């Protein structure tokens, strides 16, 4: 008999107290050992329209709801006695007549908040006070017939409600629909296209359907059951949408990329692809890497959650940051760790070289920027290479004579750093890429890069050399809109051409519609990279609704702290846990301003307070972005340090993207605050 667990069970399980959870775990383990339930007191739910619902007694008050058929036992829900019985009485579990996917469907006439309308069968009638507004709000899906709605998984008894839904009522209606139906309707509302999933042969059974796998998991053994009970559903299953699965399991003839705005699941695709490639080939060695060590650590956790190591899969997936992977390989090659030259060392060597060469007409700021963004970034080692390199992102044009004048300075810096045993990360990546390029056998069969938008040229060369030049060798995941650490450059010029193998995700799972729409105002509608690939921001949809972001301009730092404290207090009283709250500021020096605002709260230590640059990869139910003051966003120190107009433009865009990243960490609630005069960027939210 198949033993299965539904997401509705794990969600309800996580709402229980610790003692009750412990008792539930024991009962679920007993059920797995004996699916007949003989060891528990099973009772049929008589008032349910689904005859296969049974309750199992956990303790005096807690009841487990299971769904029994001839070949499967599904653990569907757990709760206090009345709540558990009420949940089962209002639902049925069945395979959809058109798609074949198993759905947990609310029985239309058993939904308590629905009063049967007098004229039209619509679930959420407008209050009498808003009749005029309702009349002016047209039905979104009135043109779709039953056949079209059934094709996307709408349950038969909810067809009329969907066709009558206005924009105001639709998000409330989605709570009653299976996720695949809600998402298809959202896309139709946003783009006018109704995309029905391809019909799959029902050979492996309805529980194996991709849409069923979103909400129901087959538990193969006790180890998997322990994982299921140890993690919330979304962290255990690492949610994967069928449209994402197509990218996970597709074979690409060359380098490929998945793009999409914040919250569309790019990282989830990268993780699943790493596991899928390792499973598909029992000898494959897979590298899964990201920009920073904290992000790489999160990838490792999610790999472990997705693939409890029962088949040696996790052991063949290496995770690490860009720099940690390079550092390990450098040590293998040279026997020592690289000695990094910091900015202060670089400034001093550049100053000395410029004086030695009697260089005039170029500021120290320009020389450092040219070194970092051109010479070192591209690993240039000769005047010939410098004469032909495209200085992308640099507005000040340099002719042949100027470059010839500058090169001795940069060559002198190279020689000085080498003589003193210094190197740079760009130099480490460049040297390793040259070594790897000569080797026919690579350390990894597949290289998967998350946060790829922040790859520097030398880093991309390194990973391109690290990956084999074969199908599925290199896969990149990233969002141009979240590029905050690097100047743009052409991937194709380094041999990583993803044109024709680039796909953009359009469904946002993490962030509410209101927060996503507001944050998107910070970015252009269409983002174009240096190779001409476009990321179209229109047509992106969020799968859930929420309150609009709040923006508060306060006269003093003290009044800002008071406003933040009051908002956080309201969130806590509404049931948001301290660890589900994040506070972000522009610089590390401003973190104390955020901490002062939450001082004294029980659980304040569990709230995340951090600079915006560390927000990547994080997510919270509620977020405060503080200190959005004039001179902080954009940061005056960066603006003053721009070497030319192009770099100044890039700084302004980068500062916008930092704010975008911080705001899109929020799932349900977002507050932006600043002391007047506030950042010019806040006006975009109010527009």
XYZ file of C-alpha atoms in Angstrom:
687
model
C 0.000 0.000 0.000
C 1.280 3.501 -0.887
C 1.824 5.752 2.131
C 1.431 9.454 1.292
C 1.484 12.822 3.051
C -0.327 15.990 1.911
C 0.820 19.583 2.323
C -2.431 20.260 4.196
C -1.196 17.844 6.871
C 2.227 19.437 7.296
C 0.684 22.934 7.428
C -1.777 21.874 10.144
C 0.912 19.839 11.951
C 3.147 22.925 12.266
C 0.336 24.840 13.990
C 0.198 22.368 16.895
C 2.018 22.659 20.215
C 5.269 20.725 20.695
C 3.705 18.035 22.953
C 0.895 17.465 20.451
C 3.384 17.323 17.554
C 5.355 14.650 19.399
C 2.204 12.561 19.849
C 1.223 13.039 16.195
C 4.660 11.880 15.017
C 4.261 8.662 16.988
C 0.840 8.029 15.454
C 2.048 8.732 11.911
C 5.029 6.395 12.347
C 2.601 3.730 13.606
C 0.434 4.229 10.534
C 3.408 3.865 8.224
C 4.350 0.583 9.907
C 0.742 -0.647 9.788
C -1.325 1.228 7.140
C -4.440 -0.714 8.132
C -4.601 1.458 11.237
C -5.355 -1.487 13.497
C -3.175 0.025 16.203
C -5.188 3.275 16.205
C -8.875 3.924 16.753
C -10.084 4.649 13.196
C -13.571 6.078 12.624
C -15.209 6.918 9.314
C -16.189 10.592 8.893
C -19.914 10.041 8.366
C -20.812 13.627 7.464
C -18.199 13.855 4.708
C -19.287 13.428 1.088
C -16.040 11.556 0.524
C -16.541 8.055 1.977
C -12.783 7.478 2.211
C -12.101 9.968 5.024
C -11.309 8.435 8.423
C -10.181 9.899 11.718
C -7.485 8.407 13.959
C -7.268 9.233 17.668
C -3.869 10.715 18.610
C -4.715 11.727 22.167
C -7.740 12.937 24.082
C -8.280 15.947 21.791
C -6.083 15.627 18.674
C -7.397 13.755 15.638
C -5.535 12.680 12.509
C -7.512 12.727 9.246
C -6.527 10.043 6.722
C -7.874 9.144 3.297
C -7.995 5.397 2.655
C -8.473 3.676 -0.673
C -7.659 0.155 -1.784
C -4.021 0.871 -2.648
C -3.134 4.053 -0.724
C -3.251 5.719 2.664
C -2.968 9.507 2.583
C -2.318 11.492 5.782
C -4.361 14.606 5.001
C -4.844 16.747 8.127
C -4.399 16.949 11.882
C -6.076 19.178 14.435
C -8.234 19.426 17.518
C -11.315 17.190 17.376
C -13.941 19.626 16.043
C -11.525 21.383 13.698
C -10.288 18.085 12.209
C -13.814 16.731 11.637
C -14.971 20.040 10.148
C -12.001 20.043 7.734
C -12.826 16.526 6.485
C -16.544 17.254 6.158
C -15.813 20.179 3.833
C -13.478 18.335 1.456
C -13.110 15.465 -0.914
C -10.015 13.990 -2.543
C -10.323 12.894 -6.149
C -8.607 12.803 -9.509
C -9.655 15.717 -11.698
C -11.827 14.422 -14.566
C -9.790 16.247 -17.225
C -6.195 16.603 -15.995
C -6.051 13.380 -13.987
C -4.207 15.034 -11.077
C -5.339 14.223 -7.553
C -6.869 17.304 -5.937
C -7.978 18.159 -2.413
C -11.228 19.929 -3.261
C -13.453 21.974 -0.987
C -17.047 20.837 -1.338
C -18.790 23.852 -2.812
C -21.924 23.781 -0.677
C -19.969 23.036 2.517
C -17.903 26.233 2.478
C -19.382 28.061 5.479
C -18.624 31.601 4.416
C -20.542 31.113 1.198
C -24.191 32.118 1.292
C -26.028 30.924 -1.857
C -26.575 34.050 -3.990
C -30.100 34.793 -5.026
C -29.340 35.233 -8.716
C -25.874 34.015 -9.663
C -23.793 31.276 -8.077
C -20.842 33.438 -6.992
C -18.871 32.610 -3.880
C -17.941 36.117 -2.768
C -20.804 38.606 -3.332
C -19.974 42.285 -2.768
C -21.465 43.968 0.334
C -24.568 46.029 -0.231
C -22.607 49.234 0.356
C -20.392 48.535 -2.671
C -22.966 47.521 -5.266
C -21.972 50.347 -7.595
C -18.348 49.332 -7.435
C -19.243 45.689 -8.088
C -21.289 46.637 -11.107
C -18.320 48.544 -12.509
C -15.953 45.626 -11.952
C -16.409 43.169 -14.842
C -16.059 39.425 -14.540
C -12.539 38.411 -15.555
C -13.288 34.957 -16.957
C -16.827 35.229 -18.316
C -15.612 34.389 -21.822
C -14.129 31.041 -20.744
C -16.409 28.047 -21.181
C -16.512 24.905 -19.045
C -14.169 23.038 -21.352
C -11.482 25.739 -21.051
C -11.764 25.933 -17.266
C -11.699 22.168 -16.841
C -8.574 21.977 -18.994
C -6.601 23.969 -16.385
C -7.838 21.945 -13.408
C -10.794 23.972 -12.089
C -13.026 21.539 -10.117
C -16.396 21.057 -11.796
C -18.476 22.529 -8.969
C -16.451 25.765 -8.936
C -16.866 26.612 -12.636
C -19.673 29.148 -12.178
C -17.833 30.923 -9.361
C -14.732 31.348 -11.509
C -16.664 32.739 -14.463
C -18.363 35.298 -12.197
C -15.195 36.429 -10.409
C -14.261 40.098 -10.651
C -10.760 41.370 -10.019
C -11.693 42.364 -6.466
C -13.104 38.955 -5.583
C -10.748 36.690 -7.472
C -7.942 36.559 -4.924
C -10.369 35.437 -2.242
C -11.671 32.773 -4.608
C -8.180 31.405 -5.309
C -7.943 30.163 -1.720
C -10.589 27.574 -2.624
C -9.014 26.413 -5.895
C -6.133 24.015 -6.600
C -2.870 25.886 -7.210
C -2.577 24.902 -10.872
C -6.011 26.382 -11.616
C -5.299 29.597 -9.702
C -1.986 30.145 -11.490
C -3.426 29.527 -14.952
C -6.243 31.995 -14.217
C -3.757 34.566 -12.913
C -1.750 34.289 -16.112
C -4.934 34.664 -18.166
C -5.886 37.783 -16.179
C -2.403 39.263 -16.704
C -1.737 38.295 -20.317
C -5.008 37.139 -21.887
C -3.480 33.692 -22.547
C -4.984 30.552 -21.058
C -2.223 27.945 -21.055
C -3.544 24.468 -20.360
C -0.974 21.861 -19.275
C -0.184 19.055 -21.673
C -2.307 16.009 -20.933
C -0.222 13.220 -19.449
C -0.943 9.509 -19.781
C -2.358 8.266 -16.491
C -0.129 5.214 -16.374
C 1.769 5.735 -13.152
C -1.393 6.755 -11.308
C -2.968 10.125 -10.400
C -0.621 10.658 -7.440
C 2.352 10.735 -9.857
C 0.867 13.620 -11.868
C 3.130 16.730 -11.646
C 0.288 18.825 -10.227
C -0.497 16.197 -7.601
C 3.172 16.151 -6.569
C 2.856 19.798 -5.505
C 0.586 18.844 -2.625
C 0.996 15.111 -2.038
C 4.207 13.144 -1.563
C 4.807 9.423 -1.606
C 6.826 8.429 1.475
C 9.136 5.553 0.610
C 10.633 4.748 4.008
C 10.996 5.862 7.616
C 13.889 8.195 6.813
C 11.766 10.151 4.331
C 8.934 10.302 6.855
C 11.316 11.754 9.457
C 12.339 14.414 6.934
C 8.700 15.202 6.168
C 7.899 15.713 9.834
C 11.086 17.637 10.590
C 10.588 20.390 8.006
C 7.680 22.600 6.952
C 6.187 21.443 3.664
C 7.739 24.148 1.514
C 11.225 23.415 2.920
C 10.851 19.660 2.783
C 9.522 19.283 -0.744
C 11.297 22.380 -2.153
C 8.230 23.342 -4.164
C 8.500 22.759 -7.902
C 5.931 23.967 -10.404
C 5.346 21.818 -13.536
C 6.603 24.648 -15.768
C 9.804 24.652 -13.718
C 10.079 20.866 -13.892
C 10.381 21.113 -17.675
C 13.568 23.153 -17.218
C 14.880 20.847 -14.510
C 14.615 17.726 -16.646
C 15.450 19.174 -20.052
C 18.714 18.392 -21.797
C 20.512 21.421 -23.238
C 23.080 21.148 -26.022
C 25.142 24.015 -24.579
C 25.185 26.541 -21.736
C 21.635 27.338 -20.569
C 20.063 29.960 -18.331
C 16.871 30.354 -16.301
C 15.867 33.947 -15.529
C 12.974 35.600 -13.729
C 12.191 38.316 -11.227
C 12.533 37.883 -7.462
C 10.462 35.054 -6.028
C 9.819 33.139 -9.258
C 11.747 30.063 -8.134
C 15.032 30.266 -10.053
C 16.986 28.862 -7.115
C 14.475 26.034 -6.715
C 15.053 25.101 -10.365
C 18.824 25.128 -9.802
C 18.553 22.861 -6.737
C 16.193 20.412 -8.403
C 18.389 20.298 -11.499
C 21.447 19.444 -9.409
C 19.592 16.587 -7.729
C 18.008 15.389 -10.972
C 21.363 15.283 -12.783
C 22.925 13.373 -9.882
C 20.049 10.896 -9.863
C 20.021 10.506 -13.638
C 23.668 9.474 -13.727
C 24.930 7.538 -10.671
C 28.518 8.525 -11.519
C 27.891 12.232 -12.128
C 29.704 14.842 -10.063
C 27.696 18.053 -9.725
C 28.787 21.504 -8.553
C 26.045 23.796 -7.181
C 27.437 27.239 -6.395
C 26.254 30.726 -5.495
C 27.603 34.192 -4.879
C 28.241 34.040 -1.130
C 28.970 31.433 1.511
C 25.637 31.953 3.371
C 23.725 31.433 0.114
C 25.778 28.332 -0.680
C 25.044 26.980 2.813
C 21.316 27.446 2.188
C 21.646 25.541 -1.089
C 23.314 22.678 0.761
C 20.491 22.531 3.322
C 17.842 22.436 0.624
C 19.673 19.739 -1.324
C 19.671 17.638 1.833
C 15.968 18.290 2.349
C 15.137 17.466 -1.262
C 17.295 14.345 -1.410
C 17.683 12.620 1.978
C 20.904 10.767 1.301
C 19.650 7.244 0.737
C 21.383 6.720 -2.598
C 24.648 8.630 -2.361
C 23.192 11.592 -4.231
C 24.155 14.310 -1.769
C 27.750 13.065 -1.584
C 28.114 13.726 -5.318
C 26.774 17.291 -5.126
C 29.371 19.844 -4.046
C 28.077 23.196 -2.777
C 30.115 26.308 -2.114
C 30.490 29.995 -2.901
C 32.281 31.210 -6.012
C 35.341 32.164 -3.967
C 35.422 29.095 -1.708
C 35.457 26.743 -4.717
C 38.282 28.744 -6.301
C 40.220 28.894 -3.025
C 40.074 25.107 -2.607
C 41.311 24.568 -6.159
C 44.056 27.180 -5.705
C 45.299 25.323 -2.614
C 45.301 22.037 -4.535
C 47.343 23.654 -7.312
C 49.784 25.708 -5.199
C 49.725 24.172 -1.726
C 48.934 27.505 -0.022
C 45.992 29.833 0.376
C 45.972 32.942 -1.846
C 47.150 36.180 -0.190
C 44.643 38.850 -1.189
C 45.592 42.462 -1.932
C 43.039 44.777 -0.304
C 41.952 48.141 -1.705
C 44.419 50.030 0.468
C 47.308 48.004 -0.974
C 46.039 48.518 -4.524
C 45.685 52.282 -4.048
C 49.211 52.539 -2.698
C 50.738 50.465 -5.534
C 48.803 52.432 -8.165
C 49.920 55.734 -6.621
C 53.543 54.616 -6.588
C 53.433 53.282 -10.164
C 51.797 56.468 -11.491
C 54.487 58.587 -9.828
C 57.245 56.339 -11.138
C 55.918 56.565 -14.698
C 55.259 60.315 -14.303
C 51.618 59.745 -15.364
C 49.542 62.936 -15.628
C 45.876 63.604 -16.359
C 44.344 60.555 -14.629
C 42.956 60.669 -11.100
C 43.719 58.043 -8.474
C 40.001 57.214 -8.415
C 40.022 56.565 -12.165
C 43.122 54.355 -11.974
C 41.632 52.173 -9.215
C 38.331 51.849 -11.073
C 40.107 50.997 -14.346
C 42.214 48.390 -12.556
C 39.263 46.734 -10.819
C 36.740 46.857 -13.655
C 38.981 46.355 -16.700
C 42.575 45.238 -16.101
C 42.045 42.845 -13.199
C 38.472 41.869 -14.090
C 39.484 40.648 -17.538
C 42.875 39.253 -16.533
C 44.744 41.508 -18.969
C 48.473 40.788 -19.073
C 49.705 42.722 -22.106
C 49.305 46.049 -23.882
C 47.918 44.169 -26.875
C 45.121 42.687 -24.758
C 44.395 46.086 -23.173
C 44.325 47.754 -26.590
C 41.556 45.485 -27.863
C 39.385 44.884 -24.768
C 35.874 46.346 -24.802
C 35.631 48.542 -21.713
C 31.937 47.802 -21.111
C 30.309 49.986 -18.481
C 33.002 52.694 -18.888
C 31.956 55.946 -20.537
C 35.348 57.640 -20.720
C 36.777 56.562 -24.062
C 40.450 55.704 -24.215
C 42.303 55.846 -27.508
C 45.394 53.764 -28.376
C 47.803 56.459 -27.162
C 46.047 56.802 -23.787
C 46.001 53.046 -23.254
C 49.691 52.840 -24.186
C 50.382 55.553 -21.620
C 48.410 53.764 -18.907
C 49.649 50.243 -19.487
C 53.122 50.623 -17.896
C 51.395 51.726 -14.677
C 49.178 48.663 -14.590
C 52.059 46.366 -15.570
C 54.108 47.853 -12.741
C 51.290 47.150 -10.282
C 51.068 43.563 -11.545
C 54.811 43.087 -11.079
C 54.781 44.660 -7.598
C 51.879 42.518 -6.371
C 53.496 39.375 -7.742
C 56.867 40.164 -6.150
C 55.228 40.643 -2.759
C 53.155 37.457 -3.020
C 49.867 39.315 -3.385
C 47.057 38.323 -5.699
C 43.414 39.261 -6.307
C 40.312 37.135 -6.628
C 40.067 38.009 -10.308
C 43.674 36.858 -10.765
C 42.954 33.599 -8.922
C 39.950 32.873 -11.136
C 41.841 33.807 -14.298
C 44.836 31.605 -13.443
C 42.653 28.629 -12.584
C 40.619 29.011 -15.768
C 43.805 28.926 -17.862
C 44.952 25.775 -16.043
C 41.587 24.030 -16.356
C 41.204 24.908 -20.023
C 44.252 22.735 -20.829
C 42.897 19.670 -19.027
C 40.717 17.217 -20.961
C 39.140 15.810 -17.793
C 37.170 18.174 -15.587
C 36.509 17.921 -11.833
C 32.729 18.081 -12.412
C 30.323 16.687 -14.980
C 27.760 19.445 -14.383
C 28.174 22.996 -13.053
C 25.072 24.856 -11.830
C 25.413 28.517 -10.837
C 22.823 30.428 -8.806
C 22.819 34.262 -8.609
C 24.671 34.188 -11.936
C 23.874 37.840 -12.644
C 26.659 38.772 -10.210
C 29.388 36.736 -11.892
C 32.478 38.761 -12.772
C 34.251 38.052 -16.097
C 37.085 36.099 -14.447
C 34.578 34.045 -12.425
C 32.551 33.177 -15.514
C 35.744 32.133 -17.348
C 36.642 29.914 -14.393
C 33.275 28.125 -14.265
C 33.169 27.784 -18.055
C 36.579 26.058 -17.885
C 35.464 23.973 -14.903
C 32.441 22.586 -16.783
C 32.869 20.026 -19.563
C 32.093 21.212 -23.081
C 29.216 18.769 -23.406
C 25.448 18.695 -23.105
C 24.217 19.954 -19.723
C 27.712 21.003 -18.703
C 26.827 24.543 -17.566
C 23.504 25.871 -16.219
C 23.052 29.406 -14.881
C 20.236 30.909 -12.816
C 19.861 34.640 -12.252
C 17.940 37.894 -12.582
C 19.460 40.934 -14.296
C 17.233 43.075 -12.068
C 19.138 41.847 -9.013
C 22.634 42.529 -10.370
C 24.252 44.627 -7.645
C 27.922 43.654 -7.555
C 29.197 43.683 -11.158
C 29.289 45.864 -14.246
C 27.413 44.282 -17.168
C 29.473 42.408 -19.737
C 28.982 39.973 -22.595
C 28.821 36.318 -21.577
C 28.995 35.276 -25.223
C 32.377 36.993 -25.610
C 33.729 34.476 -23.074
C 32.226 31.491 -24.853
C 29.111 31.231 -22.662
C 26.373 31.854 -25.192
C 22.915 31.086 -23.772
C 20.975 32.628 -26.646
C 18.298 30.144 -27.698
C 18.709 28.340 -24.371
C 17.438 31.061 -22.027
C 14.050 30.781 -20.320
C 12.200 33.280 -18.114
C 9.937 32.220 -15.236
C 6.755 34.268 -14.926
C 4.979 33.086 -11.757
C 6.029 34.659 -8.436
C 5.469 32.398 -5.422
C 7.221 34.317 -2.648
C 5.921 37.875 -2.784
C 2.365 39.217 -2.762
C 0.941 40.910 -5.807
C 0.978 44.306 -4.074
C 4.615 44.150 -2.943
C 5.809 42.777 -6.281
C 4.017 45.496 -8.261
C 5.447 48.247 -6.052
C 8.994 46.852 -6.165
C 8.845 46.423 -9.949
C 8.451 50.203 -10.268
C 12.108 50.497 -9.285
C 13.213 48.710 -12.469
C 12.641 49.189 -16.193
C 9.845 47.133 -17.750
C 12.360 45.418 -20.029
C 15.896 44.620 -18.897
C 18.433 43.875 -21.621
C 21.806 42.258 -21.027
C 25.015 42.876 -22.965
C 24.285 40.002 -25.370
C 20.891 41.426 -26.324
C 18.810 38.977 -24.285
C 15.717 40.614 -22.810
C 14.038 39.940 -19.483
C 10.438 41.062 -19.892
C 8.945 42.147 -16.543
C 5.412 42.419 -17.926
C 3.249 39.341 -17.601
C 4.800 38.279 -14.276
C 2.101 37.290 -11.803
C 2.017 36.656 -8.072
C -0.058 33.767 -6.803
C -1.463 35.497 -3.727
C -2.806 38.823 -2.543
C -1.792 40.955 0.452
C -1.799 44.449 1.949
C -0.138 47.288 0.067
C 3.363 48.324 1.182
C 3.487 51.204 3.659
C 5.792 54.197 3.215
C 6.499 56.528 6.133
C 8.582 59.705 6.068
C 9.397 60.776 9.622
C 10.915 63.993 10.964
C 13.527 62.369 13.228
C 15.367 59.109 13.790
C 13.484 58.735 17.081
C 10.064 59.055 15.439
C 11.147 56.585 12.776
C 12.084 54.077 15.480
C 8.691 54.616 17.152
C 6.850 53.969 13.873
C 8.847 50.823 13.172
C 8.351 49.590 16.741
C 4.578 50.042 16.485
C 4.396 48.203 13.161
C 6.517 45.305 14.407
C 4.369 45.102 17.546
C 1.245 44.842 15.345
C 2.858 42.078 13.268
C 3.756 40.108 16.374
C 0.237 40.445 17.775
C -1.122 39.187 14.440
C 0.812 35.945 14.911
C 3.944 36.654 12.871
C 6.887 35.032 14.659
C 10.031 37.087 15.419
C 12.186 34.964 13.085
C 9.744 35.767 10.263
C 10.618 39.494 10.453
C 13.584 41.124 8.687
C 14.910 44.689 8.934
C 17.287 45.983 6.255
C 19.373 49.145 5.945
C 21.787 50.409 3.321
C 25.096 50.066 5.202
C 26.523 48.032 8.108
C 26.884 51.265 10.090
C 23.094 51.741 10.006
C 22.305 48.287 11.425
C 22.397 49.774 14.938
C 19.557 52.116 13.894
C 17.436 49.078 13.028
C 18.349 47.226 16.199
C 17.457 50.247 18.331
C 13.958 50.240 16.830
C 13.238 46.689 18.026
C 15.128 46.818 21.316
C 13.061 45.432 24.164
C 10.893 43.098 22.093
C 10.732 39.504 23.254
C 12.393 37.607 20.411
C 14.246 40.657 19.066
C 17.385 38.523 18.783
C 15.501 36.230 16.380
C 14.680 39.103 14.021
C 17.175 39.579 11.202
C 18.840 43.009 10.988
C 21.300 43.348 8.134
C 22.622 45.546 5.309
C 20.720 45.300 2.022
C 23.719 43.674 0.354
C 23.185 40.580 2.539
C 19.473 40.275 1.742
C 19.965 38.041 -1.295
C 18.454 34.586 -0.896
C 16.546 35.469 2.289
C 12.784 35.653 2.737
C 10.455 36.773 5.518
C 6.757 37.161 6.095
C 7.321 40.809 6.999
C 10.129 43.235 6.148
C 11.075 46.763 7.209
C 13.473 48.725 5.004
C 14.724 51.534 7.230
C 16.843 54.670 6.874
C 15.752 55.374 3.295
C 17.106 58.894 3.687
C 18.424 61.278 1.079
C 22.146 60.654 0.837
C 21.706 57.042 1.964
C 19.793 55.792 -1.078
C 21.653 56.312 -3.337
C 24.676 56.332 -1.045
C 26.575 59.633 -1.257
C 29.938 57.932 -0.726
C 29.457 55.760 -3.805
C 28.187 58.642 -5.929
C 31.229 60.728 -4.991
C 33.546 57.831 -5.866
C 32.291 57.416 -9.466
C 35.150 57.620 -11.964
C 33.013 58.682 -14.941
C 29.403 59.236 -16.028
C 28.831 55.631 -17.043
C 29.966 54.449 -13.647
C 27.718 57.050 -12.001
C 24.721 55.763 -13.994
C 25.588 52.225 -12.968
C 25.813 53.269 -9.310
C 22.338 54.810 -9.437
C 20.943 51.634 -11.030
C 22.770 49.408 -8.554
C 21.346 51.382 -5.638
C 17.859 50.905 -7.076
C 18.482 47.183 -7.384
C 19.688 46.963 -3.800
C 16.388 48.464 -2.668
C 14.504 46.112 -5.015
C 16.283 43.087 -3.521
C 15.532 44.213 0.041
C 11.848 44.873 -0.680
C 11.272 41.570 -2.458
C 12.449 39.598 0.570
C 8.961 40.328 1.976
C 6.188 37.813 1.475
C 3.145 39.528 3.005
C 4.061 42.834 4.686
C 6.472 45.611 3.715
C 7.230 48.917 5.449
C 9.681 51.497 4.090
C 10.777 54.330 6.378
C 13.150 57.261 6.238
C 13.902 60.599 7.834
C 12.916 63.601 5.728
C 14.160 64.470 3.232
C 13.796 60.857 2.116
C 15.298 58.986 -0.828
C 14.081 59.907 -4.288
C 13.416 56.193 -4.846
C 10.503 56.192 -2.384
C 8.550 58.388 -4.792
C 8.503 55.456 -7.238
C 6.526 53.358 -4.753
C 3.890 56.054 -4.358
C 3.510 56.641 -8.107
